[in-house]
Structures are given as C-alpha cells and as structure tokens.
Amino acid sequence: MKAVSIDKDVCTGCGICITICPYKAIELVDNKAEFQLEECFSCGHCQAVCSVGAVMVSGLASDIKFSTFNELEGVVQPGTGGVAEIAALMRSRRSCRRYRTQPVPLPLLEDLVKIGTTAPSGTNSQPWNFSILPEREDVLVLGGLTAEYYRNLNRQARNGILRLLVKLFGGDSLGRYYRRYHDSVEDSLREWDREGKDRLFHGAVAAILVTARQDASCPAEDALLATQNILLAAHVMGLGSCLIGFTVEAMRRNPEMKRKMEIGEGEEIYSVIALGYPDVIYHRVANRKSVVPRILKFGAEDAEKTE
Ligand SMILES: Cc1cc2nc3c(=O)[nH]c(=O)nc-3n(C[C@H](O)[C@H](O)[C@H](O)COP(=O)(O)O)c2cc1C
C-alpha cells in the first residue's frame, strides 16, 4: 500500500499539496493530484493542507486520543492562541524538588507521553520511546540502581592511582568527576542510606524515561524536544517535574540499568523526568541571564552571490 492515497473524485486539483510536500512525492496528472512514490516520510502535511479532505496518509494514528481532558477541535492558526499565556507558562515551569505523596493517575502520565509525541523529529522519524514508572516504589527502584552506580563510581574516583591511570590513557574525566561531584554525591548517598532522604528524585512519585533509537538522524534532538513538551504540559496539568541528569548519566554507562528499565538494544536514554504533585508554590516567574542575539544582515549583494 502506498504511504499516501488521494481520492481523485474529491481532489479539486488546486495543487497545494504539491507545493507543501517536502519529499516532492506528488504531481498533477490530468488536473488531479497523484502520489508518485511508494513511500515518503509520512509527515502528513499534504493531508493537513487539503481543504476538501482528499488526501489520506496511512500508517499514522488517525487521531491522538487523550483520556484526561477534552481536546480542542481544529488547528490553532498562526497568530492566534495567546503568546502571553505561552510565555507565562514557559517562565512558570520550574524544576520541582518538593513533591506531595499523592500518586499521579496513570492516564495522566499516558497523556503526557502522547503530548510528547507531537514534537517535531528529524525526517519525521519519531524515534522516541517512553517508559512510565507510575508509582513511588518504581521510582525508588530506579533511584536505588542510580545510587548503586554512584557508590561504585565514588569508590573508583577516590582511588588516586586509578584517577592517574585514567588521565594517562583516556583524559581527566574521573578526576573532574572527583573534584566536582564526589563529595556532594557522597553526602547524598549517606543521607539516602541513613535517613532515606531522596536528594536524587526529590520524593517524586512517578517518572517518565525518554529514549530514542540510535539509527535515527537526530535522536538526541528528537527525544529532548518531546521532553520539553512533556515538561510544559505537566505544569498545566498541575504536576511538578524535574529532569534527573544524574540518572541519565548512570543509565548510559551501566547497561544493566537499561536492561532493568526494559530499554531495547539500539536505544539510548535522553531524559529521566521526575513527576508528582508539587509541595511548593512559587510567587515569581523564572529569570534568566540576558542574551543579546546576533543580528545577521547581509544585504542584497551577498544574497545575490549565493543564489
Ligand atoms: C539536562 C538536564 C539535567 C538536569 N539534571 C538535574 C538533576 O539531576 N537533578 C536536579 O535536581 N535538577 C536537574 N536539572 C534541573 C536544572 O537544575 C534546572 O533546569 C535549572 O537549574 C533551571 O531551573 P528551572 O528548571 O527551575 O527553571 C537538570 C536540567 C537539565 C536541562
């Protein structure tokens, strides 16, 4: 079956699908649009742009169905939708490090994953996969594995001869880790062991892991764009979230952790998102370092040369 089918009886021959197709897969034949290939990357722009509904892309979920909220009908057209709200949402999302013990319903977590999949991806490959840890005890399993990894790493990093050998043969990564993180990680491990204090997941009651297939063109970018979607949506769902880079690092270096989290061969982990209902209220939005963008104006002469 072809990736795109076009109903000739419905097609008006306006050609808009031809102009929009990044794959150059459609042509006008006898004044009707015709899909010329077997496959494309199924971005669905042809289907979305057809005003009479003549185009159908196969192999995609026809509609993402959310179960915890009613989706708005139709497309938010450019220039509508409220930039003030979007900017305020982005400035209001913070990394949450205090959670209530109230569990997060699984359907909410599943909806967050669906929202993640609306992100753009290189050549529309959608190489992501998601694992949901729905309860606190599941998060604790991942936390325990992470603690074990850092316990080992700290043991190695304390060994001066090993640090020297690593430096001689493979750069100063162990030394850098020792200087920058060893002491604070040791403190966290001690608190974890003695008091059950969770400085890693901050008491989060759920987590989503975002992985991506390595054979994709841009797996890191794709997974992180999906991640940002999830962080923003979690905020408006009333959830706090925090990326846990320490666990990502541990999982990347310890195949056993990836296996335990059922991450397939050929997949890499890109984010671990701690989630839960926040036990903190912020009264002010995030400020950032100011940035002065470079304004690149080359003028008509340069533009002509490159044409
Ligand atoms: C890649 C990445 C890894 C992170 N890892 C951790 C982490 O392991 N633990 C943590 O508490 N916060 C972690 N954070 C959160 C950052 O500290 C936080 O985003 C930053 O301080 C800005 O604060 P905000 O998110 O509240 O605006 C991570 C953030 C990113 C982007």
CSV table of N, CA and C and ligand atoms in Angstrom, one decimal, residues 93-95 97 202 242-246 288, ligand 1:
chain,number,residue,atom,x,y,z
A,93,ARG,N,7.2,27.3,34.5
A,93,ARG,CA,7.6,25.9,34.7
A,93,ARG,C,9.0,25.9,35.4
A,94,ARG,N,9.1,25.3,36.6
A,94,ARG,CA,10.3,25.2,37.3
A,94,ARG,C,10.6,23.8,37.6
A,95,SER,N,11.9,23.5,37.9
A,95,SER,CA,12.2,22.1,38.3
A,95,SER,C,11.8,21.9,39.7
A,97,ARG,N,11.5,20.3,43.3
A,97,ARG,CA,12.3,19.4,44.2
A,97,ARG,C,11.6,19.2,45.5
A,202,HIS,N,14.0,13.6,44.6
A,202,HIS,CA,13.4,14.6,45.4
A,202,HIS,C,12.0,14.2,45.9
A,242,CYS,N,11.0,17.4,37.2
A,242,CYS,CA,12.4,17.8,37.3
A,242,CYS,C,13.2,16.8,36.4
A,243,LEU,N,14.1,17.2,35.6
A,243,LEU,CA,14.9,16.3,34.8
A,243,LEU,C,16.0,15.8,35.8
A,244,ILE,N,16.3,14.5,35.7
A,244,ILE,CA,17.3,13.9,36.6
A,244,ILE,C,18.5,13.4,35.7
A,245,GLY,N,19.4,14.4,35.5
A,245,GLY,CA,20.5,14.1,34.6
A,245,GLY,C,21.5,13.1,35.3
A,246,PHE,N,21.5,13.0,36.6
A,246,PHE,CA,22.4,12.0,37.2
A,246,PHE,C,22.0,10.6,36.9
A,288,ARG,N,16.3,34.7,33.7
A,288,ARG,CA,17.4,34.1,33.1
A,288,ARG,C,18.5,35.1,32.8
B,1,LIG,C1,19.9,18.1,31.1
B,1,LIG,C2,19.5,18.5,32.5
B,1,LIG,C3,19.8,17.7,33.6
B,1,LIG,C4,19.3,18.0,34.9
B,1,LIG,N1,19.6,17.2,35.9
B,1,LIG,C5,19.1,17.5,37.2
B,1,LIG,C6,19.3,16.6,38.3
B,1,LIG,O1,19.9,15.6,38.1
B,1,LIG,N2,18.8,17.0,39.5
B,1,LIG,C7,18.1,18.2,39.6
B,1,LIG,O2,17.7,18.4,40.7
B,1,LIG,N3,17.9,19.0,38.6
B,1,LIG,C8,18.4,18.7,37.4
B,1,LIG,N4,18.2,19.6,36.3
B,1,LIG,C9,17.4,20.8,36.5
B,1,LIG,C10,18.2,22.1,36.4
B,1,LIG,O3,19.0,22.2,37.5
B,1,LIG,C11,17.3,23.3,36.2
B,1,LIG,O4,16.6,23.1,35.0
B,1,LIG,C12,18.0,24.6,36.2
B,1,LIG,O5,18.5,24.9,37.5
B,1,LIG,C13,17.0,25.8,35.9
B,1,LIG,O6,15.9,25.8,36.8
B,1,LIG,P1,14.4,25.6,36.4
B,1,LIG,O7,14.2,24.3,35.6
B,1,LIG,O8,13.6,25.6,37.7
B,1,LIG,O9,14.0,26.8,35.6
B,1,LIG,C14,18.6,19.2,35.0
B,1,LIG,C15,18.3,20.0,33.9
B,1,LIG,C16,18.7,19.6,32.7
B,1,LIG,C17,18.4,20.5,31.5
